Structures are given as C-alpha cells and as structure tokens.
Coordinates of C-alpha atoms in Angstrom, one line a residue:
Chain V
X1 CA -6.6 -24.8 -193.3
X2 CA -10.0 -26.6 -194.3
X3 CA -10.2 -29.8 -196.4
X4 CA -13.4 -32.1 -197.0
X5 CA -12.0 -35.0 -198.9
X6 CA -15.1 -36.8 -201.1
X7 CA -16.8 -36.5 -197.5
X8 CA -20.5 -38.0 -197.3
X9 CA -23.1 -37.6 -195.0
X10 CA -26.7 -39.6 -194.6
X11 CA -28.4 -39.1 -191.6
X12 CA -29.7 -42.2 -190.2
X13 CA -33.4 -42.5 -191.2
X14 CA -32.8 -39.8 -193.6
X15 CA -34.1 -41.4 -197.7
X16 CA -31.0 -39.1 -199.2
X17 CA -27.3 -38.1 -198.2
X18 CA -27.3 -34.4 -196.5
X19 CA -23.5 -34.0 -198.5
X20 CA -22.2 -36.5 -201.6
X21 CA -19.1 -36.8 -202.0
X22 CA -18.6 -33.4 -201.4
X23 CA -14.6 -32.1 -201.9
X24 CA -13.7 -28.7 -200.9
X25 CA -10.6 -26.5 -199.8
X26 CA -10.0 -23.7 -197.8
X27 CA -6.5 -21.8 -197.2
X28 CA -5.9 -20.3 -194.0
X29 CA -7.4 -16.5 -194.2
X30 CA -10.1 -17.5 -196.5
X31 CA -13.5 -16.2 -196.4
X32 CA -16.0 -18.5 -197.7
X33 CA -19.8 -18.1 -198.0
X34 CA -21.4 -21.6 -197.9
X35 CA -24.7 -20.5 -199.6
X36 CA -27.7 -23.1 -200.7
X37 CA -31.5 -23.1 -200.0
X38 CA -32.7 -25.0 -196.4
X39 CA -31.6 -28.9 -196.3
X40 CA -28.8 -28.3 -198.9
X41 CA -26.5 -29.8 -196.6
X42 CA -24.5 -26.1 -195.8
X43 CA -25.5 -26.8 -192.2
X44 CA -23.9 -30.2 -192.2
X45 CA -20.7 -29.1 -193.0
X46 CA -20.4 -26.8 -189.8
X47 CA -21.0 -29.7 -187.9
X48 CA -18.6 -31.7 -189.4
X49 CA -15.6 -29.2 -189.1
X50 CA -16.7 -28.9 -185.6
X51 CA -16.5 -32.9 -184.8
X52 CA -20.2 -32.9 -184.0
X53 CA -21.0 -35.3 -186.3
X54 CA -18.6 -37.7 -188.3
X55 CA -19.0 -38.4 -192.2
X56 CA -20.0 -41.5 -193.6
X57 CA -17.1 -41.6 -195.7
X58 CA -14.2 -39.7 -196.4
X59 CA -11.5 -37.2 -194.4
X60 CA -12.6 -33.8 -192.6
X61 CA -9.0 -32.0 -192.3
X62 CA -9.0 -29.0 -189.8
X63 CA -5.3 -27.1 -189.5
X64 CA -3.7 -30.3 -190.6
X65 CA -5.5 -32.2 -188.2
X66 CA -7.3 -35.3 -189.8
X67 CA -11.1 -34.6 -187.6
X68 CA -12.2 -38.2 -188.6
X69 CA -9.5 -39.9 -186.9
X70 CA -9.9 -37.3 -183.8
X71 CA -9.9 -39.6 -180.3
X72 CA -13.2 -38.6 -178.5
X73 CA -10.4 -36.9 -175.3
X74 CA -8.9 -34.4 -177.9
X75 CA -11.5 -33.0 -179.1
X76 CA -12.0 -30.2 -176.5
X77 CA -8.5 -29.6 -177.1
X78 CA -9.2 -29.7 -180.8
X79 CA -12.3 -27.1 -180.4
X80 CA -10.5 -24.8 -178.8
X81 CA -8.9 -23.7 -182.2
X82 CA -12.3 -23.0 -183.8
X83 CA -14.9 -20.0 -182.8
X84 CA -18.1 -20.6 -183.6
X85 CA -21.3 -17.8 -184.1
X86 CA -25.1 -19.2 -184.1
X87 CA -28.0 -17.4 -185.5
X88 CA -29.5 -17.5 -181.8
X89 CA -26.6 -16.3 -180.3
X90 CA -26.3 -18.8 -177.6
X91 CA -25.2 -16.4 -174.9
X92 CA -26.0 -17.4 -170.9
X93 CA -28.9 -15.2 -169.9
X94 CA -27.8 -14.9 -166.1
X95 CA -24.6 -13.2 -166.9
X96 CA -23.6 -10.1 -168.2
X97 CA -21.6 -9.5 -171.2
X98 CA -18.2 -9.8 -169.7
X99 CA -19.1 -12.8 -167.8
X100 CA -20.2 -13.9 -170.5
X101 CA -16.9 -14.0 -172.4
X102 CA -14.9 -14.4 -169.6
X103 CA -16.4 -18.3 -168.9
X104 CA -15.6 -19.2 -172.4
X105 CA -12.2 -18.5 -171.5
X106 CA -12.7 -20.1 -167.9
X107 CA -14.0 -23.1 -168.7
X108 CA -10.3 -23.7 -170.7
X109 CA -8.3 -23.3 -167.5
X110 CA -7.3 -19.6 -168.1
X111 CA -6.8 -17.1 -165.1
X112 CA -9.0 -14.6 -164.3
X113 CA -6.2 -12.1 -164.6
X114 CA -6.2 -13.4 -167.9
X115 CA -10.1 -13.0 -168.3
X116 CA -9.5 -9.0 -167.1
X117 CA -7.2 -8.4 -169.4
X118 CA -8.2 -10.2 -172.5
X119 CA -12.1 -10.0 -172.3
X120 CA -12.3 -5.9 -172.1
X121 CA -10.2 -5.7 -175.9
X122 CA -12.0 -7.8 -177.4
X123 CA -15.3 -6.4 -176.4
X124 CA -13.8 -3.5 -177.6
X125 CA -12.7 -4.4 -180.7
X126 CA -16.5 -5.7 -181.3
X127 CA -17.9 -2.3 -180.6
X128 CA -19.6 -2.9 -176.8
X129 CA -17.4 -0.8 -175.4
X130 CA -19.4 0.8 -172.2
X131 CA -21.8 -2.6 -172.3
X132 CA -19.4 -5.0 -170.7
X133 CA -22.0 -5.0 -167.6
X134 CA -25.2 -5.3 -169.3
X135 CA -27.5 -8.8 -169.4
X136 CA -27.9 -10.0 -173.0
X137 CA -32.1 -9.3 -172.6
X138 CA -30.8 -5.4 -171.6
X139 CA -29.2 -5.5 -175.0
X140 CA -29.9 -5.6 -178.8
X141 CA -29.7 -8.9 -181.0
X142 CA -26.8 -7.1 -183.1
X143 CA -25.6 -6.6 -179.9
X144 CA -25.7 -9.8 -178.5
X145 CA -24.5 -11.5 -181.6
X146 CA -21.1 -9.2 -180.7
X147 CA -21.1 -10.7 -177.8
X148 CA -21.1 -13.8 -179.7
X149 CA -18.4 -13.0 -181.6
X150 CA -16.4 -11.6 -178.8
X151 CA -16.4 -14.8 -177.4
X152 CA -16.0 -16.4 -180.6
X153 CA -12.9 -14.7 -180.8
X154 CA -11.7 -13.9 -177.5
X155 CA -9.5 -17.3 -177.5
X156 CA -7.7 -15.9 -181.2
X157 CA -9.3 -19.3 -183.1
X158 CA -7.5 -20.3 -186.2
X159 CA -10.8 -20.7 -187.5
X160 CA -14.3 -18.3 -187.0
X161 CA -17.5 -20.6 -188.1
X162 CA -20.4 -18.5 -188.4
X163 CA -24.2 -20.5 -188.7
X164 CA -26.4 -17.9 -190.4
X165 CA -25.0 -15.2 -187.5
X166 CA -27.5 -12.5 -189.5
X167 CA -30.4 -14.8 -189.1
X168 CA -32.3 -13.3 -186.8
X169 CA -31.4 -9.6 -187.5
X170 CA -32.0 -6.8 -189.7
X171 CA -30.5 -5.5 -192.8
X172 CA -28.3 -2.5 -191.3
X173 CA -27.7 -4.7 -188.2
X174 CA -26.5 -7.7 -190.4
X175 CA -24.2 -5.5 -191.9
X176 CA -22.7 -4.2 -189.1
X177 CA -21.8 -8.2 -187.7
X178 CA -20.6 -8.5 -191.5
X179 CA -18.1 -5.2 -191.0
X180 CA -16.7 -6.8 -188.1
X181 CA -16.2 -10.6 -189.4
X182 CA -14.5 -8.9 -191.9
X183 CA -12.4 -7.1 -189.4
X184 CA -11.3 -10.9 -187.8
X185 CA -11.3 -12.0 -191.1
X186 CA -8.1 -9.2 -191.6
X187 CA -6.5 -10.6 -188.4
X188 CA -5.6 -13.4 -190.4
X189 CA -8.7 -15.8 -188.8
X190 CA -10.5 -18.1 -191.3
X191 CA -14.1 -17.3 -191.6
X192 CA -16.3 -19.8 -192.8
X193 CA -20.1 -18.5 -192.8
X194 CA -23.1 -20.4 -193.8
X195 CA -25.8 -18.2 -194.5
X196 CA -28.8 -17.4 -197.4
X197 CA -29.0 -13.8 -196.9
X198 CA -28.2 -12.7 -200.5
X199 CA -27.8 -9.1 -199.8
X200 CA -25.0 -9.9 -197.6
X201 CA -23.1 -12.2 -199.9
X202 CA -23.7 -10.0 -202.9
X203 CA -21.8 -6.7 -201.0
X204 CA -19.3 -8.8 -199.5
X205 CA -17.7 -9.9 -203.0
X206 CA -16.1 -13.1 -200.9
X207 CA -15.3 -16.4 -202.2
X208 CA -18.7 -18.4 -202.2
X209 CA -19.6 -22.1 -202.4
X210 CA -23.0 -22.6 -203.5
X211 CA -24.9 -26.8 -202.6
X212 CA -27.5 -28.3 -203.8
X213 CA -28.8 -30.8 -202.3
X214 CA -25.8 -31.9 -201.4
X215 CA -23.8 -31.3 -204.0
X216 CA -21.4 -28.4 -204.5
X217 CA -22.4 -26.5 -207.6
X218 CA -20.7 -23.6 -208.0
X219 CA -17.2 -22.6 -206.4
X220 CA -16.3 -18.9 -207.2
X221 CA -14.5 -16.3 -205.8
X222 CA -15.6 -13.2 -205.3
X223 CA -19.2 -14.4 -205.9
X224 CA -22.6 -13.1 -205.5
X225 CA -25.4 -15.3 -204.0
X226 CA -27.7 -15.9 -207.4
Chain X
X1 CA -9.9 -20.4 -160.1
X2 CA -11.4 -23.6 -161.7
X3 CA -11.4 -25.1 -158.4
X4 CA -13.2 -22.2 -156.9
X5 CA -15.9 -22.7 -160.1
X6 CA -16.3 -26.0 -160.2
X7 CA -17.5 -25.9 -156.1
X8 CA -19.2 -22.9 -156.4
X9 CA -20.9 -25.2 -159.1
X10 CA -21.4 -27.7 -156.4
X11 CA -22.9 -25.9 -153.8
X12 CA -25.8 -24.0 -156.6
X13 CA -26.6 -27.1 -157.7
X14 CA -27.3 -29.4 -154.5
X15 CA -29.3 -25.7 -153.0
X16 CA -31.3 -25.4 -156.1
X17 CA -32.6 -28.9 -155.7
X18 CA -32.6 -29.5 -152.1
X19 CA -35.0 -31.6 -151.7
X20 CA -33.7 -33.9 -153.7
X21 CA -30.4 -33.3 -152.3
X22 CA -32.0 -34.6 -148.8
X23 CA -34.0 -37.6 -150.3
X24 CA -31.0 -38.6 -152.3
X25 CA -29.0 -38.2 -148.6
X26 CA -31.6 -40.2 -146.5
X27 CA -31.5 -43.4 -149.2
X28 CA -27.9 -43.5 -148.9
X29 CA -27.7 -43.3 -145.2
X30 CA -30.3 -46.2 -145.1
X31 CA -28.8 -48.2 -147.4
X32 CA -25.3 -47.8 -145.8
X33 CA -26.2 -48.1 -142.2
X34 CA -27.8 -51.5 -143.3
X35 CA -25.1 -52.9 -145.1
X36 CA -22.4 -51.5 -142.4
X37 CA -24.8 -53.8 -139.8
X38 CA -25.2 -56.7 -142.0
X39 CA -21.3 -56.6 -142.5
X40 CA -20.8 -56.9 -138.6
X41 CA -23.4 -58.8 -138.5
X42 CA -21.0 -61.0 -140.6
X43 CA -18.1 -61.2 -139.3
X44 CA -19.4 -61.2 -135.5
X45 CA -21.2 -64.9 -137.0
X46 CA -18.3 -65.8 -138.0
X47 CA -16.1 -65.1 -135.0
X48 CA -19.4 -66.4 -132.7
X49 CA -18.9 -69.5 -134.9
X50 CA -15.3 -70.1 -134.7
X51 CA -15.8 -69.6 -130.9
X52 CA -18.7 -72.2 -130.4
X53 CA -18.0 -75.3 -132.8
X54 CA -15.1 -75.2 -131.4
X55 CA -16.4 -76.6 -128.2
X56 CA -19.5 -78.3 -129.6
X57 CA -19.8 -81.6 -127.6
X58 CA -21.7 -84.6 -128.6
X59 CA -23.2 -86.2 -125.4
X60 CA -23.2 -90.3 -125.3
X61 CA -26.3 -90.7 -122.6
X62 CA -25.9 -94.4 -121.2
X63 CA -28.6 -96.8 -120.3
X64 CA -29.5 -97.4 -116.4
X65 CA -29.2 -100.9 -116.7
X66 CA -25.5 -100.7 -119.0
X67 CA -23.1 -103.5 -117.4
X68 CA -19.1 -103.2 -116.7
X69 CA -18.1 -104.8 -119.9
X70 CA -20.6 -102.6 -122.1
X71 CA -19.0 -100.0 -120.6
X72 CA -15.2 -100.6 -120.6
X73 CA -16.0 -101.9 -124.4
X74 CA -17.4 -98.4 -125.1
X75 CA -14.5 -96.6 -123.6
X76 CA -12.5 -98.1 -125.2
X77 CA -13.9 -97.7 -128.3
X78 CA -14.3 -94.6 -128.0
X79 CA -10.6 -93.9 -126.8
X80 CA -9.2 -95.6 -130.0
X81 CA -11.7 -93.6 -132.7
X82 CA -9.6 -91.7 -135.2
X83 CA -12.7 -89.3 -135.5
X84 CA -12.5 -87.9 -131.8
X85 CA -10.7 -85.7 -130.3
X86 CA -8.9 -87.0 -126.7
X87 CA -9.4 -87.3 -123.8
X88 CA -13.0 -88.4 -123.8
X89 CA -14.7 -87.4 -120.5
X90 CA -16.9 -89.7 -118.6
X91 CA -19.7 -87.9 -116.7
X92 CA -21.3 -90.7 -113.5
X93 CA -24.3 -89.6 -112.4
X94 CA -23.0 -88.0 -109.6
X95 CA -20.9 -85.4 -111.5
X96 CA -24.5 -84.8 -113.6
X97 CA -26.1 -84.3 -110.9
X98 CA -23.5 -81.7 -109.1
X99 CA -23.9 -80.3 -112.9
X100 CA -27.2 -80.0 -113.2
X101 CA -27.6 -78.3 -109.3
X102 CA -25.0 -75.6 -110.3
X103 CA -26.3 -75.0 -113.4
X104 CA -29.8 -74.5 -112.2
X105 CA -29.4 -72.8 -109.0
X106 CA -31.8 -70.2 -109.4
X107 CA -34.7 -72.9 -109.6
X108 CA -34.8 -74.8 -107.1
X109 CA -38.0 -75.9 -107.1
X110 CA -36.6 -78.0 -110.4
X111 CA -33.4 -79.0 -108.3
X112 CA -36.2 -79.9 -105.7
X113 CA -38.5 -81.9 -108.4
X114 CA -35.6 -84.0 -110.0
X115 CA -35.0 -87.3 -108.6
X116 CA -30.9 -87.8 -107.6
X117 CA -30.3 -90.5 -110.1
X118 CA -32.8 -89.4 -112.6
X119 CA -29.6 -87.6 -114.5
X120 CA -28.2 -90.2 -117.1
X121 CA -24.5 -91.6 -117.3
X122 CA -22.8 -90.1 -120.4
X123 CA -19.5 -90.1 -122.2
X124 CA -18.7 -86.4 -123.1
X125 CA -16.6 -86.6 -126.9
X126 CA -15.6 -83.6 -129.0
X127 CA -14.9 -84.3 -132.8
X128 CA -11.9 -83.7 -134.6
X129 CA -14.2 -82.1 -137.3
X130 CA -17.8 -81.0 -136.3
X131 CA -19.2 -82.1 -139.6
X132 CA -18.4 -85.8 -139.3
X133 CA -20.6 -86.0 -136.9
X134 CA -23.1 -88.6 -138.8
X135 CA -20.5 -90.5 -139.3
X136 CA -19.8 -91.3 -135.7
X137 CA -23.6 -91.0 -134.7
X138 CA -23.9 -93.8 -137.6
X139 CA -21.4 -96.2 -135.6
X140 CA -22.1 -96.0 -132.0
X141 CA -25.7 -95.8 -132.5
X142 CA -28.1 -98.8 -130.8
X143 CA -25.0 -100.4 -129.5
X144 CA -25.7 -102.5 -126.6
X145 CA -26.2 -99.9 -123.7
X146 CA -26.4 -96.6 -125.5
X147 CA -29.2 -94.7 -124.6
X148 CA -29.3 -91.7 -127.1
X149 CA -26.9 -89.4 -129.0
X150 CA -27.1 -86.1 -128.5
X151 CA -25.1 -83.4 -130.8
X152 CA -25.2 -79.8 -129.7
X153 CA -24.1 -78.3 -133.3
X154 CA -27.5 -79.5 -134.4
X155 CA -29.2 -76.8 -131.7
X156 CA -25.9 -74.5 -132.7
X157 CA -27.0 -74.6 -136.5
X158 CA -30.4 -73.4 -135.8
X159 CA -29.0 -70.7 -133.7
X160 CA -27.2 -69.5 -136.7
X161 CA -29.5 -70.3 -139.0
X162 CA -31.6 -67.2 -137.3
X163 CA -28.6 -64.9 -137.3
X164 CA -27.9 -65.7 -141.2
X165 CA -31.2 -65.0 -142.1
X166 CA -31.0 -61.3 -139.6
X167 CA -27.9 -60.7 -141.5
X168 CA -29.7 -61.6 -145.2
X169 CA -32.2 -59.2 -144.4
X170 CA -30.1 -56.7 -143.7
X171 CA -28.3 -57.4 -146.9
X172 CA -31.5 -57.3 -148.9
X173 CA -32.8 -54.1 -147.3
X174 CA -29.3 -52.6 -147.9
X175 CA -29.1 -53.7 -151.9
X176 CA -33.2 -52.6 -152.5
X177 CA -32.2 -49.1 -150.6
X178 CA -29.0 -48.6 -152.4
X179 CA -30.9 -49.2 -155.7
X180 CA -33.3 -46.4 -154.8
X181 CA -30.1 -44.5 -153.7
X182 CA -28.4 -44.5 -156.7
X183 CA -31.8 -43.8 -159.0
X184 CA -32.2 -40.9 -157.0
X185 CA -28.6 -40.0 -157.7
X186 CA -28.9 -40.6 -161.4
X187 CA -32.1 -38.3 -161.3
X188 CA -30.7 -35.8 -159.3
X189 CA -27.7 -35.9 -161.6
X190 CA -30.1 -35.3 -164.9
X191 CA -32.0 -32.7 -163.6
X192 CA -29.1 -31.0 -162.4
X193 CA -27.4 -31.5 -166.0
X194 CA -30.9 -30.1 -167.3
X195 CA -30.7 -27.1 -165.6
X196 CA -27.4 -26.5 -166.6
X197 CA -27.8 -27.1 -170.5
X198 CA -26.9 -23.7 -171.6
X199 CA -24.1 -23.4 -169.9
X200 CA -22.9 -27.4 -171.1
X201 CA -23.5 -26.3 -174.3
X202 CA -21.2 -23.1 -174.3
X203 CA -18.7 -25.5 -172.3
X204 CA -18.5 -28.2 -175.1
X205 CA -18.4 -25.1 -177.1
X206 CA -15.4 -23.5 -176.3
X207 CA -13.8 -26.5 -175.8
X208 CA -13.8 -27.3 -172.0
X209 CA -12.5 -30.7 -171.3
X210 CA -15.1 -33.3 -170.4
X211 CA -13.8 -33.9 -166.9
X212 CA -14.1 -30.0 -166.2
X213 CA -17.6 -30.1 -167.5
X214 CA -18.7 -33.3 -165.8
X215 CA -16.9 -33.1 -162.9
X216 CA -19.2 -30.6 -160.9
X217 CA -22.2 -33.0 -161.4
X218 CA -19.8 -36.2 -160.1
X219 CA -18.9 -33.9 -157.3
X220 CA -22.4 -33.1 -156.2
X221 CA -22.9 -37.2 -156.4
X222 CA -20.2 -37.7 -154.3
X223 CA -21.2 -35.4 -151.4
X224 CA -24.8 -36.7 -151.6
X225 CA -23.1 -40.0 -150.9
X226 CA -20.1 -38.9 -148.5
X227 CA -23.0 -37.0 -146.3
X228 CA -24.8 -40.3 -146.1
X229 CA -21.9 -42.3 -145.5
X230 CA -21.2 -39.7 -142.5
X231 CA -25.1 -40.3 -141.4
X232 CA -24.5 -44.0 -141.4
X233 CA -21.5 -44.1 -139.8
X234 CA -23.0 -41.9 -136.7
X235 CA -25.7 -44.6 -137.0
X236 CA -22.9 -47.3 -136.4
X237 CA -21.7 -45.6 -133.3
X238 CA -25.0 -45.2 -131.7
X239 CA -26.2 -48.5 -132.5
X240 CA -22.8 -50.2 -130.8
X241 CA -23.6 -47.5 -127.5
X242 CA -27.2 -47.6 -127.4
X243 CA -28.0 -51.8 -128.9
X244 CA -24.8 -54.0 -128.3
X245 CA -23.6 -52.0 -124.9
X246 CA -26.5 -51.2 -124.0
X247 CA -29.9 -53.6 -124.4
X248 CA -28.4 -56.3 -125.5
X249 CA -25.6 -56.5 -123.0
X250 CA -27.4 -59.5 -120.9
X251 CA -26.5 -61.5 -124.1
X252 CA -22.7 -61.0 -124.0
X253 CA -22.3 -64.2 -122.4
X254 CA -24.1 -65.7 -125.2
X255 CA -22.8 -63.3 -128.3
X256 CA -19.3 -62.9 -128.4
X257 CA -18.2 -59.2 -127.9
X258 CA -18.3 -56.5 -131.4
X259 CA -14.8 -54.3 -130.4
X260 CA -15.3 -50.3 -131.0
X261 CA -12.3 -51.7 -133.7
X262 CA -14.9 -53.3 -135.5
X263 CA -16.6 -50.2 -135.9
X264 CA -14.3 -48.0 -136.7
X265 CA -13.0 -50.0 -139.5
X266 CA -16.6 -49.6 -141.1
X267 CA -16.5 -46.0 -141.4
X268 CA -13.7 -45.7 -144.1
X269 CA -15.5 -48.4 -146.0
X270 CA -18.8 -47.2 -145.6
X271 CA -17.6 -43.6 -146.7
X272 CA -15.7 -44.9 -149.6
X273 CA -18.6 -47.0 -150.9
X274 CA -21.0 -43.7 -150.9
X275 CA -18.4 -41.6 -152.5
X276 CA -17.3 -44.1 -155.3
X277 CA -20.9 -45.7 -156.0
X278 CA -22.7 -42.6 -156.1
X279 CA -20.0 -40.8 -158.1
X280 CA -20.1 -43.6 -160.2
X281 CA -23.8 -43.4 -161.0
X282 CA -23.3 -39.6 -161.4
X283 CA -20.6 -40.0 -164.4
X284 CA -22.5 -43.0 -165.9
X285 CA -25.2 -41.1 -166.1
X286 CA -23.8 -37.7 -167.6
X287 CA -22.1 -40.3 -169.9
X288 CA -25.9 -41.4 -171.3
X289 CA -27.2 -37.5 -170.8
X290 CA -24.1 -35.3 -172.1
X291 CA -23.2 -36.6 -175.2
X292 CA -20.4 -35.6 -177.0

C-alpha cells in the first residue's frame, strides 16, 4: 500500500537531511506507529505520503501510485484516497459538527443527499451520536478530534494518516481516539500514526517503526515504544 | 450544489470586505471609461483623418505683377506633374473674392475693410499623396511669378497633433488607473484568501480540486471588474448624450460624427477586458498566495 524507496529529505537551509535514505513498506491494513523523539524526521514522512513536500531523492509509492512522478492537477484527485488527523484538529470553527464533515465531502463534488446520508453514520460510528449540531468550541478536544476522524473517514480513504492525533489530549481521552483508529483500522483502512506517546504504543502492541535522526532504527511488529 | 457554494462563496466574500469591494469597483470603472474614450478617441482620428487629407489643398498664391506666359508656363506645368492630382483649379481674383464674401458673411465690417483686388490669384492643386508635399513645394518654389506656397496638411497636422496627445492622455490615465485597479484586485484577492485559510486548508485537505478552491476568489475578481465594466460603459452612453450630442455639437461640422454603433461596440469589449484582466490578476495572485 505504502512504499519509501531510499527516499531523502534536506530541507533547504537545513545543515542535515530530515530522512536518509530511508526504505520502508507498508501492506494495505497495516498499522504502523512511526515513533522517534522531535526532529527525527517522523513528521516528514506524513508530508511526503501526502504530496506536500517531494524527496530529494528516491520514490514515495502510495496504492501503486508513484507520488514523485504525481502531475501537480492529480493530486486533489490523488488526496482524496488518504484521511488525514492533526494533533489540532483542524476543524472550521463557524460550523457545526455535521457541517463540518459534510464540506469535506462537498468540496469533492458530492451531493448533499449524499452528505445526509453518509455524514450521520459516520458520526456515529465515531461515537457523536446526538452532537451532530454542536460548534467544535461547544465540544471536548477528544470530541473534536472525532470529528476529525469522522471526516478523516467519511470519504472511506485507503489510507488514515494520523499526526500525533493524541497530542493535545489526555490519557483516557487518547485512548478512546486509539479504540476507534483501531475500529477503521478493522475496516480494512491503513493507519499510519506518528506519534511519541509511549503509553499508547506500548498498549496498542502494533507494528512500530522507530527514526533517529533520520534514520530508521528499529522495525518491529508488535512493538512497544522504548 | 457546488454551484450554489461556490456563489454563496462569492457574495460572503465581496460583503465582508466591502469597501474594498467599492474601491476595487471605482478603479476599474475609471480605468475603463478612460480607455473606452481614448479608443474612440482613436478611431474617430482616424476616420476625421481619412476624411480631411483627403481634401487637403495646397494653395499656389500668384504675384500681382505675374505676366501671360508665367502663367500659361505654370499651368501647364502644373497640368503635366505626375505628383498632382487633375484637374488643377485656377482661382482669378474675382472667384476669391466671391470666396472670401461668402465665407465671411457674418463680418462685414472685414468684407467692408478688404480692398476688391486685395485677394491673390492662386492655382488650387491636390496631391496624389499628401506626404509628397515637399517635394512639389521644392520644385515650384521662387519660380518666376509665384508668390507663396501654402499647404493646409501643415495647419491639419497640428490639429491632430492636439487630438493625439487628448487621446495619449487618456491612454496614460487609463494604464496608471488600471494598474491601481488590478493591485486593488490582487489585495482584495489575498485578504479574501486570508480570511478563508482555514477553510483552503481543509479544501486542499480533502482533496478539492484547485479550480473549485480558487474559483470563488477569480469569481469575486471578475464581478469587481464586470460591475466596473457596467459603470464604464453607462459612462460611454452618457458622455455620447450629454458631450458629443450635446456640448460639443457646434463642432460637428468640424469633427466628423461618433455613431451610437461606435458605442455600443465598446461595451462588449470594455466588459470583457474587466472580467478577463481582473480575473486574471485574481488567479495569478492565488497562484503566488495558495500554494500547493
């Protein structure tokens, strides 16, 4: 589903490559932790399998699909595959939860009769059941990182890349977002997560890829974090 | 659906920043109105000049004391000369005179004041080609019983020497007002881009396709420029009513006529200027502001 072929990445100005000839694969319905202390380079990597930023050298390979080589028109087309989940949510503060959902399928051309159907289940599914018409500051971070998810997921993405979702929550709250990635991750969705909470990776038993300052050091599955 | 979005779009954004909305509206309407006048302005010198070099004269004004043979040598000259146009018209004094007492019959104090004969013999030639006319001043000039050579395309050039510079201006003041046009556009474009960041940022997010995302910025360029265009258009139609019917109709003996045609074919071209350069300027700048 996922392959970085001996990708590198300097940023410009920057006295050291963010990844080195970094090589890494990931099947389809993986779950893999991408764990590493601030400026490892875990961050990059998001960016990369999003087309936000393109390697120095070597191939970024998303559902066949060789990123690198991605013409600048297709990739909307190309992101519509892939959900992504920040660590600050990201949700439009002027509209409710539904709305909130329902423009990310919008803004891709769907109905609204689409939007009424699909947008409901899926909050659902993320637990806000009864919320659909509260404002993201009316509701809690673990509950606006559902909604995150939600619309993460609303457009069933191959692919689920979470950016240190449990950042800015607590421990019984990160758990619960956990319980539910977990959930897509059963739908057969890919979840790639970057993250240093250790707690989390130690009770999640998932595969885990642990960098170093660029470098990929340890590759294990069912890992813990230290 | 997206239709309904992307105008609703639209409208939020040229309300939310109004003002700008009317200051980017104003530049454009200036800036249109004054290139719409300076291209009349253009073609009506064009037509004026096609209308008057084509019967510029160059006058021949004989000496008193010219004899027979001067004169029948000069004729003839003048009859053979590749560079002039036939027939060549000989004015006597007489017919100057009967000229020059029609021509100022309201004055007759000057009719009263001029002396019968004081009106010079001439020879009346047109050229083939206006512009050779230094040629032929260069060959009948100080021959025995010329008195003086007299070309009206000299006076004419002046005349139109004023208009091109009228119409120059115009051109200038359109170009420096469409600049300021089109920097309030750009402007207007970024801060409406600003105040939509979140919402761009989901968009790019989720994968909406860059024309969706851009185009309700372009739009709101657009109308900015179409409502000018509009604007400058009206001011077209009032400026043909109010100046060329109205206060400068004792000069449309001397300017030739500007048709309502002339008018109404600047109004498609004035609005598709606004809408293309503004929108233009809109999508450059998202281009420099939205980045991939």
């Amino acid at each position: 589903m996922i392959r970085l072929e001996h990708v590198t990445k300097t940023y410009p100005k920057a006295s050291r490559p963010s990844l080195d000839d970094v090589s890494v694969s990931i099947e389809k319905g993986d779950f893999v932790f991408f764990i590493g202390p601030s400026g490892s380079g875990k961050s990059t990597i998001i960016k990369l399998l999003l087309h936000e930023i393109q390697p120095n050298k070597g191939r970024v390979v998303v559902a066949d699909r060789d990123v690198t080589a991605l013409r600048s028109w297709k990739i909307s087309a190309f992101r519509r595959q892939i959900g992504c989940v920040f660590q600050d949510f990201r949700l439009l503060p002027n509209r409710t939860a539904y709305e909130n959902v329902a423009f990310a399928l919008e803004v891709i051309g769907k109905s609204q009769g689409v939007a009424r159907r699909v947008v409901p289940e899926v909050l659902e599914l993320v637990g806000l059941g009864g919320k659909e018409h509260r404002y993201p500051h009316e509701l809690s971070g673990g509950e606006q990182q559902r909604v995150a998810v939600a619309r993460a997921f609303v457009n069933r993405p191959l692919i689920l890349l979470a950016d240190e979702p449990t950042g800015n929550l607590d421990p019984d709250t990160s758990i619960e977002i956990m319980r539910l990635l977990d959930r897509i991750n059963r739908t057969g969705t890919t979840v790639v997560m970057v993250t240093h909470d250790s707690n989390i990776v130690n009770q999640m038993r998932r595969r885990v890829v642990e960098i170093e300052s660029g470098k990929i050091v340890r590759d294990q599955p069912r890992g813990v974090y230290g | 659906m997206r239709a309904k979005y992307i105008l609703s779009e639209v409208m939020v954004g040229l309300w939310r920043n109004v003002t700008m909305t009317v200051a980017m509206i104003i530049t454009m309407a200036v800036s249109l109105t004054m290139l719409g006048a300076s291209l009349i302005l253009y073609q009506q010198i064009d037509s004026m000049k096609g209308y008057y070099f084509d019967k510029v004269q160059v006058s021949i004004f004989l000496r008193d004391d010219i004899s027979t043979q001067q004169r029948d040598d000069l004729a003839g000259q003048l009859q053979a000369d590749p560079l002039i146009k036939q027939p060549v018209i000989h004015e006597t004094k007489e017919q100057a005179w009967n000229k020059f007492q029609q021509q100022f019959k309201d004055a007759p104090d000057l009719i009263a004041a001029t002396k019968k004969d004081a009106l010079p013999e001439s020879y009346r030639i047109q050229l083939k080609n206006p512009k050779q006319y230094n040629q032929v001043a260069a060959e009948y000039k100080g021959k025995a019983g010329i008195d003086e050579i007299v070309d009206q395309s000299t006076l004419l050039s002046k005349v139109f020497g004023v208009l091109g510079a009228a119409q120059n201006l115009a051109l200038v003041i359109a170009l420096v007002q469409g600049l300021a046009a089109l920097l309030l556009v750009g402007n207007t474009i970024q801060v409406a881009a600003y105040s939509r960041r979140r919402e761009v940022a989901v968009m790019k997010l989720v994968g909406a396709s860059n024309w969706f995302i851009q185009s309700p910025f372009v739009l709101e360029a657009m109308f900015a420029g179409i409502i000018g265009a509009i604007i400058a258009s009206a001011a077209m139609v009032v400026g043909k009513i109010f100046l060329i019917d109205g206060s400068l109709k004792s000069l449309a003996s001397l300017l030739t006529p500007a048709p309502w045609s002339r008018i109404y074919i600047m109004i498609p071209i004035l609005l598709g200027i606004g809408a293309v350069i503004s929108g233009v300027t809109g999508w450059v700048t998202l281009r420099f502001y939205i980045k991939k």
